[in-house]
């Protein structure tokens, strides 16, 4: 047996010598968009250790530079000896950002990092042009110590392992920063997806006019100098990266003691970077509302809106902001992992074989399966659709109970149990109750909200009509906007805004009040009411 090490998963699997990598990787959720025909490049892998011979299809689809860097088409490869590979597909599945934004040009380079509980994304920017020179995205190396923030807190506090997590994440980000600088200087920058046109301003960044292929030829400016690094993340990620004791976050009232801006020099973090640039971790907003949401406000400009609007991050730790340019309220609410397809009996992440969409046509369920093969499970967006369809069919009652039997079949192999529906009710109940109470405190009715921005990957893929049907977002779909990776965009804006001085975010932070929902006597009632379906 040979060993095949998969990055960014950090998983090693034994493989028979000569076995097809397509067969091996498919089992681990890798998609083969053209069915393994060697035509689409969608299954690209990079060989980091060991070797794979270059095939005809590799030569036809990949450039000489890509081949030299170790890129191959997985569908054409057979295992030979021990291998360590990285999957481009899983990088792409992590939501980066290619939005346009206004900025004041300045010399040098900057790096923005969105440090999420599950994934982390880093972009290298030329601060003179606003262009993204390179992108790196990986699963957070700490994820092996717990999928959600509370299990990470528990690991750090009960196991006295905060230092382990701190050093893991610092090392990982330090490596990504080195890779970004190398990728850009070798012209191998990762191209982002096409975005929206740039707006006017003293500078405006966006994808270059020639699209991704022109992008891949971006080079470092003649005298590259990394001016600064800006990180954003939720409160637990902030504390773990900054080396702050997590113990206060492990019990009531769950308030951080040191949530402010943290400034380091790269050397302090063990990052030997030229010029020893400053590294900023932007401040949290309170409780479990971190600088990812502060960055989201900068990105959506909700703090400049005349009419009230909301920003919602539909994650395991749901974060919500409501308000306008006068004042803002924020809160977090524990939604659980159902939106990510976790703790669902046939649940899985959005990968090959996952049911990502369910529609009702003439009384029959029609499913879209990622990778167009057989359904292996259901991801969060499929789950919301399936429950909405079950409600329309009368198979699921408003209380969440199944009308008959002990499961709701979505396909012959994938069905929802009573417990699965309950998990979704808990998730949507927590978000809907949190939003309701924040709006009440702010003094607005739900129908007065002008816009509802959804941050993050799940908010990008969820069907708003289904979300309305299950009572998660009770708004007309035209008011709901997918806002993408607002945390990363906000971090990029902060790169231009000299975080140590009077940039936009200190003024913004002064306008926001954190509302601890766990202290609101109405929360439990609102939560129970919101658990039912409309
Ligand atoms: S699956 Fe299309 S090139 Fe490999």
XYZ file of C-alpha atoms and ligand atoms in Angstrom:
538
model
C 0.000 0.000 0.000
C 1.083 3.554 -0.726
C 0.118 6.581 1.351
C -1.831 9.459 -0.146
C -1.851 12.621 1.945
C -4.630 15.084 1.144
C -4.294 18.791 1.826
C -5.926 20.952 3.040
C -7.728 18.127 4.872
C -4.532 16.868 6.457
C -5.813 13.300 5.974
C -3.639 10.348 4.924
C -5.259 7.388 3.191
C -3.733 4.073 2.095
C -4.063 3.365 -1.644
C -3.284 0.342 -3.798
C -0.362 1.090 -6.136
C -1.745 1.800 -9.610
C -5.255 2.662 -8.425
C -7.117 5.474 -10.154
C -7.007 8.728 -8.208
C -10.478 9.489 -9.517
C -11.892 6.467 -7.678
C -9.910 7.186 -4.533
C -10.722 10.904 -4.346
C -14.371 10.572 -5.276
C -14.978 8.731 -2.028
C -13.560 11.767 -0.217
C -15.983 14.206 -1.831
C -13.904 15.416 -4.787
C -15.976 16.355 -7.839
C -15.098 15.386 -11.402
C -17.111 17.945 -13.364
C -16.517 16.478 -16.858
C -16.870 12.941 -15.575
C -13.122 12.353 -15.635
C -12.833 13.120 -19.343
C -9.742 15.324 -18.952
C -11.559 18.300 -20.479
C -12.462 20.696 -17.655
C -9.465 21.094 -15.296
C -11.995 20.969 -12.442
C -10.158 18.092 -10.749
C -6.712 19.771 -10.677
C -4.346 18.629 -7.960
C -0.913 19.904 -7.039
C 1.757 17.349 -6.207
C 3.604 18.600 -3.127
C 5.652 15.451 -2.460
C 6.215 12.341 -4.575
C 5.626 12.432 -8.313
C 2.983 11.838 -10.951
C 3.952 11.563 -14.615
C 2.593 14.176 -17.026
C -0.135 12.687 -19.242
C -1.329 13.790 -22.699
C -4.459 15.307 -21.158
C -2.300 17.181 -18.618
C -0.270 18.644 -21.480
C -3.406 19.610 -23.388
C -5.143 21.324 -20.473
C -2.390 22.736 -18.270
C 0.208 25.380 -19.077
C 3.943 24.639 -18.992
C 4.194 26.781 -15.832
C 1.396 24.808 -14.151
C 3.007 21.490 -15.063
C 6.335 22.708 -13.717
C 4.656 23.677 -10.439
C 3.316 20.139 -10.081
C -0.276 20.567 -11.251
C -1.944 17.448 -12.713
C -5.462 16.332 -13.589
C -6.529 13.890 -10.881
C -8.894 12.076 -13.228
C -5.969 11.057 -15.423
C -3.602 9.969 -12.662
C -2.808 6.658 -11.031
C -1.201 6.335 -7.610
C 2.523 5.551 -7.710
C 4.446 5.585 -4.461
C 3.665 7.871 -1.547
C 2.079 11.155 -2.557
C 1.145 14.429 -0.921
C -1.341 16.445 -2.927
C -3.384 19.586 -2.603
C -6.793 19.957 -4.208
C -7.546 23.166 -6.095
C -11.248 22.285 -5.936
C -11.409 22.527 -2.172
C -9.692 25.882 -2.281
C -12.331 27.123 -4.692
C -15.129 25.761 -2.511
C -14.048 28.123 0.253
C -15.632 31.475 -0.380
C -13.023 34.140 -1.190
C -13.856 37.638 -2.364
C -13.382 39.465 -5.629
C -15.670 42.444 -5.038
C -14.908 45.946 -6.181
C -14.182 48.560 -3.560
C -13.005 52.118 -3.239
C -9.637 52.881 -1.714
C -6.863 55.417 -1.489
C -3.847 54.074 -3.401
C -0.591 53.743 -1.474
C 2.691 52.011 -2.202
C 3.434 48.488 -1.036
C 1.561 45.280 -0.372
C -0.981 44.184 2.203
C -2.451 40.869 3.274
C -6.051 40.404 4.458
C -6.997 37.243 6.351
C -10.457 35.946 7.205
C -9.817 33.503 10.029
C -12.970 31.403 10.241
C -13.742 28.559 12.620
C -13.741 26.060 9.734
C -11.839 27.755 6.935
C -9.341 30.506 6.459
C -8.821 32.664 3.410
C -5.925 35.037 2.799
C -5.420 37.490 -0.059
C -2.317 39.452 -1.018
C -3.089 42.907 -2.394
C -1.097 45.477 -4.272
C -2.088 48.574 -2.290
C -1.295 50.867 -5.225
C -3.844 49.247 -7.550
C -6.096 47.361 -5.155
C -5.553 44.202 -7.168
C -5.513 40.821 -5.537
C -2.153 39.282 -6.458
C -2.671 35.887 -4.856
C -5.239 33.948 -2.849
C -4.852 31.032 -0.458
C -7.683 29.171 1.263
C -7.501 26.195 3.586
C -9.412 24.411 6.284
C -8.484 25.848 9.678
C -5.854 23.479 11.103
C -7.533 23.744 14.522
C -10.683 22.091 13.134
C -9.416 18.675 14.200
C -9.929 19.863 17.804
C -13.638 20.586 17.353
C -15.913 21.759 14.587
C -17.635 24.623 16.395
C -16.400 27.438 18.589
C -17.622 25.992 21.886
C -15.797 22.698 21.368
C -12.683 24.736 20.519
C -13.167 26.712 23.780
C -13.629 23.466 25.696
C -10.470 21.966 24.195
C -8.517 25.097 25.087
C -9.886 25.541 28.617
C -10.518 22.012 29.921
C -7.452 20.555 28.209
C -5.317 23.650 28.955
C -4.429 23.557 25.282
C -4.941 27.165 24.271
C -1.239 27.404 23.427
C -1.490 24.416 21.094
C -4.311 26.071 19.158
C -2.517 29.427 19.186
C 0.656 28.008 17.741
C -1.218 25.899 15.180
C -3.082 28.838 13.745
C -0.111 31.215 13.854
C 2.050 28.682 12.027
C -0.624 27.999 9.448
C -1.216 31.666 8.661
C 2.540 32.349 8.613
C 2.955 29.571 6.018
C 0.058 30.907 3.931
C 1.600 34.380 3.951
C 4.909 32.984 2.690
C 3.044 31.034 -0.006
C 1.130 34.149 -1.066
C 4.325 36.144 -1.465
C 5.976 33.297 -3.376
C 2.951 32.659 -5.598
C 2.699 36.307 -6.559
C 6.419 36.688 -7.218
C 6.404 33.581 -9.445
C 3.326 34.808 -11.349
C 1.272 31.861 -10.140
C -1.333 33.880 -8.322
C -4.646 32.112 -7.830
C -7.234 33.760 -10.062
C -10.491 34.746 -8.380
C -13.885 34.393 -10.005
C -15.238 37.300 -12.064
C -16.887 40.038 -9.993
C -18.827 43.240 -10.242
C -17.686 46.409 -12.004
C -15.673 48.888 -10.007
C -17.292 52.097 -8.856
C -15.752 55.540 -8.949
C -13.417 56.729 -6.221
C -9.856 57.715 -5.650
C -9.118 54.127 -6.607
C -11.337 51.158 -7.397
C -10.334 47.550 -7.253
C -11.880 44.609 -8.998
C -10.950 41.788 -11.339
C -8.677 42.915 -14.140
C -10.342 43.565 -17.495
C -8.905 40.470 -19.102
C -10.532 38.156 -16.558
C -8.844 35.284 -14.771
C -6.269 34.488 -17.454
C -4.963 38.062 -17.418
C -4.997 37.852 -13.645
C -2.701 34.872 -13.512
C 0.037 36.946 -15.086
C 0.024 39.480 -12.206
C 3.503 40.053 -10.848
C 4.765 41.618 -7.682
C 5.572 45.322 -8.034
C 9.267 46.006 -8.689
C 10.103 46.770 -5.045
C 7.641 44.712 -3.028
C 7.219 45.685 0.567
C 4.664 44.073 2.802
C 3.235 47.042 4.704
C 0.798 45.256 6.968
C -1.394 42.242 7.604
C -5.005 42.579 8.799
C -6.896 39.656 10.325
C -10.557 39.349 11.188
C -12.421 36.505 12.870
C -14.967 35.649 15.499
C -14.228 36.282 19.169
C -12.873 32.787 19.820
C -10.537 32.969 16.801
C -9.420 36.450 17.947
C -8.558 35.129 21.421
C -6.864 31.983 20.157
C -4.699 33.840 17.671
C -3.829 36.632 20.096
C -3.032 34.295 23.005
C -5.851 35.611 25.236
C -7.340 33.382 27.924
C -10.578 31.789 26.696
C -11.813 30.903 30.158
C -14.262 33.888 30.418
C -15.912 32.681 27.215
C -16.552 29.220 28.671
C -19.257 30.276 31.157
C -21.966 32.826 31.831
C -22.033 35.759 30.944
C -19.760 34.648 28.050
C -18.173 38.085 27.807
C -14.615 38.517 26.530
C -12.293 40.459 28.816
C -9.879 41.667 26.129
C -11.849 42.062 22.914
C -9.922 45.049 21.538
C -7.630 45.661 18.587
C -4.381 43.688 18.874
C -1.199 44.779 17.158
C 1.864 42.560 16.732
C 5.093 42.760 14.810
C 5.486 39.788 12.458
C 8.560 38.528 14.350
C 6.579 38.226 17.592
C 4.346 35.728 15.822
C 7.293 33.730 14.512
C 6.865 35.099 10.985
C 10.236 36.067 9.518
C 8.853 38.515 6.956
C 10.899 41.206 5.208
C 10.595 44.529 7.032
C 8.939 42.881 10.080
C 5.527 44.437 9.213
C 2.774 45.100 11.761
C -0.052 42.579 12.057
C -3.475 43.772 13.217
C -6.305 41.629 14.537
C -9.364 43.896 14.395
C -11.465 44.251 17.577
C -14.501 42.155 18.488
C -17.905 43.716 19.019
C -18.722 41.775 22.191
C -19.809 38.316 23.328
C -19.427 35.980 20.398
C -19.702 38.755 17.821
C -16.253 39.204 16.378
C -14.366 41.407 13.950
C -15.676 39.266 11.089
C -18.977 41.054 11.638
C -17.274 44.435 12.113
C -15.624 43.789 8.738
C -19.009 42.746 7.333
C -20.419 46.129 8.287
C -17.551 47.908 6.560
C -18.169 45.746 3.489
C -21.947 46.197 3.276
C -21.859 49.825 4.502
C -24.841 49.060 6.618
C -23.610 51.721 9.033
C -24.184 54.339 6.321
C -27.704 53.177 5.388
C -30.611 55.549 5.837
C -33.264 52.841 6.225
C -32.859 50.018 8.714
C -31.180 46.907 7.358
C -29.747 43.669 8.729
C -26.580 41.641 8.258
C -26.864 37.954 9.163
C -24.128 35.336 9.192
C -25.930 31.992 9.056
C -23.302 29.828 10.698
C -23.068 27.453 13.629
C -22.620 30.633 15.641
C -25.243 32.879 14.033
C -24.296 36.570 14.154
C -26.829 39.316 13.504
C -26.630 43.115 13.189
C -29.586 45.446 12.663
C -29.666 49.198 12.320
C -28.716 52.079 10.118
C -26.378 55.073 10.116
C -27.765 56.315 13.411
C -27.262 53.244 15.560
C -26.659 49.520 15.333
C -27.346 46.528 17.552
C -25.532 43.198 17.267
C -25.952 39.778 18.844
C -24.943 36.162 18.445
C -27.133 33.122 18.753
C -26.168 29.439 18.851
C -27.765 27.977 15.723
C -26.000 24.605 15.783
C -24.488 22.918 12.741
C -27.630 21.951 10.750
C -27.013 24.650 8.101
C -23.675 22.954 7.397
C -25.344 19.553 6.989
C -23.881 18.341 10.291
C -25.843 16.339 12.902
C -28.278 15.401 10.126
C -28.544 11.630 9.610
C -27.834 11.816 5.864
C -26.142 15.198 6.128
C -22.859 16.088 4.443
C -20.945 19.143 3.346
C -21.665 20.621 -0.089
C -19.495 18.184 -2.070
C -19.948 15.522 -4.747
C -23.071 13.486 -4.127
C -24.766 16.085 -1.897
C -28.355 17.074 -2.660
C -28.018 20.840 -2.873
C -31.470 21.729 -4.194
C -34.923 20.180 -3.895
C -37.922 21.381 -5.929
C -41.525 20.305 -5.959
C -42.840 19.656 -9.492
C -46.359 18.287 -9.966
C -46.290 16.861 -6.474
C -42.940 15.089 -7.025
C -39.580 15.982 -5.470
C -36.818 16.842 -7.953
C -33.265 17.020 -6.624
C -30.066 18.572 -7.853
C -27.062 16.512 -6.851
C -23.601 18.108 -6.860
C -21.453 16.322 -9.437
C -24.641 14.986 -11.112
C -24.137 11.471 -9.766
C -26.089 9.452 -7.245
C -27.185 11.260 -4.110
C -24.993 10.307 -1.132
C -26.445 12.785 1.354
C -27.902 16.245 1.766
C -26.181 19.573 2.508
C -27.629 22.630 4.280
C -29.267 24.296 1.271
C -30.858 20.975 0.234
C -32.122 20.453 3.771
C -33.899 23.843 3.820
C -35.461 23.096 0.395
C -36.487 19.577 1.401
C -38.254 20.730 4.570
C -39.984 23.542 2.632
C -41.201 20.941 0.102
C -42.280 18.603 2.925
C -44.369 21.427 4.412
C -46.001 22.127 1.030
C -46.778 18.428 0.594
C -48.254 18.189 4.073
C -45.716 15.483 4.937
C -44.219 17.774 7.614
C -46.574 19.618 9.948
C -46.161 23.176 11.247
C -45.040 21.752 14.585
C -42.201 19.956 12.782
C -43.729 16.537 13.315
C -43.865 14.096 10.442
C -47.454 13.573 9.326
C -46.882 9.834 9.073
C -44.079 7.350 9.396
C -40.704 8.038 10.913
C -38.942 9.604 7.935
C -39.483 11.871 4.939
C -37.865 10.320 1.832
C -36.083 12.817 -0.411
C -34.595 10.163 -2.740
C -34.628 6.360 -2.400
C -31.312 6.608 -0.486
C -31.649 9.906 1.355
C -34.384 10.738 3.815
C -34.979 13.079 6.734
C -35.777 11.755 10.182
C -37.819 13.469 12.858
C -34.551 14.339 14.590
C -33.156 15.960 11.414
C -36.191 18.213 11.150
C -35.781 19.085 14.836
C -32.149 20.112 14.225
C -33.241 22.481 11.464
C -35.967 23.887 13.721
C -33.378 24.600 16.412
C -31.134 26.393 13.916
C -33.813 28.475 12.282
C -35.521 29.157 15.627
C -32.300 30.601 17.058
C -31.710 32.922 14.093
C -35.332 34.037 13.719
C -35.712 34.653 17.480
C -32.436 36.596 17.630
C -33.467 38.773 14.718
C -36.926 39.350 16.166
C -35.579 40.482 19.548
C -32.894 42.703 18.053
C -35.475 44.394 15.833
C -37.753 44.907 18.813
C -34.938 46.511 20.813
C -33.956 48.661 17.872
C -37.585 49.750 17.435
C -38.435 48.483 13.963
C -40.932 45.954 12.618
C -39.553 43.201 10.333
C -41.304 44.701 7.309
C -39.470 47.990 7.883
C -36.147 46.342 7.022
C -35.004 47.649 3.682
C -32.321 44.995 3.037
C -31.187 41.761 4.592
C -27.569 40.917 3.748
C -26.524 37.305 4.155
C -22.829 36.816 4.839
C -20.872 33.631 4.223
C -21.100 30.580 2.004
C -24.431 29.231 3.205
C -26.071 32.622 2.660
C -24.776 32.497 -0.898
C -26.403 29.190 -1.795
C -29.634 29.061 0.221
C -32.895 29.441 -1.705
C -34.661 32.489 -0.230
C -38.142 31.259 -1.126
C -37.493 28.048 0.822
C -35.935 30.049 3.673
C -39.130 32.085 3.824
C -41.307 28.992 3.649
C -39.682 27.488 6.738
C -39.808 30.834 8.577
C -36.044 31.374 8.676
C -36.136 34.652 6.735
C -39.648 36.063 6.671
C -38.943 38.659 4.038
C -39.813 39.009 0.360
C -36.906 37.357 -1.509
C -36.103 40.612 -3.370
C -35.041 42.212 -0.076
C -32.510 39.471 0.675
C -29.000 39.875 -0.762
C -26.151 37.376 -0.725
C -23.208 39.485 0.403
C -20.396 36.920 -0.112
C -17.357 36.823 2.116
C -17.965 40.185 3.776
C -15.383 39.417 6.459
C -12.596 39.216 3.876
C -13.780 42.278 1.980
C -13.931 44.248 5.232
C -10.407 43.119 6.131
C -9.200 44.347 2.734
C -10.859 47.723 3.306
C -9.140 47.945 6.691
C -5.776 47.328 4.959
C -6.129 50.708 3.286
C -7.469 52.377 6.369
C -4.435 52.331 8.674
C -6.078 50.358 11.503
C -3.843 51.888 14.167
C -5.110 55.395 13.438
C -8.568 56.863 13.074
C -9.846 54.674 10.283
C -13.513 53.956 9.661
C -13.866 51.063 12.051
C -13.280 52.835 15.431
C -16.087 55.302 14.570
C -18.232 52.433 13.424
C -17.542 50.411 16.541
C -18.654 53.320 18.711
C -22.092 53.195 17.060
C -22.717 49.523 17.808
C -24.181 48.104 20.982
C -23.839 44.413 21.752
C -27.033 42.793 23.045
C -26.472 39.639 25.117
C -29.494 37.599 24.025
C -28.850 35.051 26.771
C -29.858 37.746 29.280
C -33.072 38.700 27.483
C -36.011 37.205 29.440
C -38.035 37.034 26.213
C -35.508 34.965 24.300
C -36.729 31.526 25.370
C -40.359 32.283 24.465
C -39.364 33.802 21.140
C -37.121 30.820 20.392
C -39.892 28.292 21.096
C -42.359 30.250 18.943
C -39.883 30.576 16.089
C -39.152 26.865 16.102
C -42.551 26.159 14.550
C -42.990 26.449 10.799
C -45.338 29.065 9.301
S -12.765 15.791 -14.273
Fe -12.626 17.163 -15.898
S -10.484 17.251 -16.238
Fe -10.654 15.812 -14.673
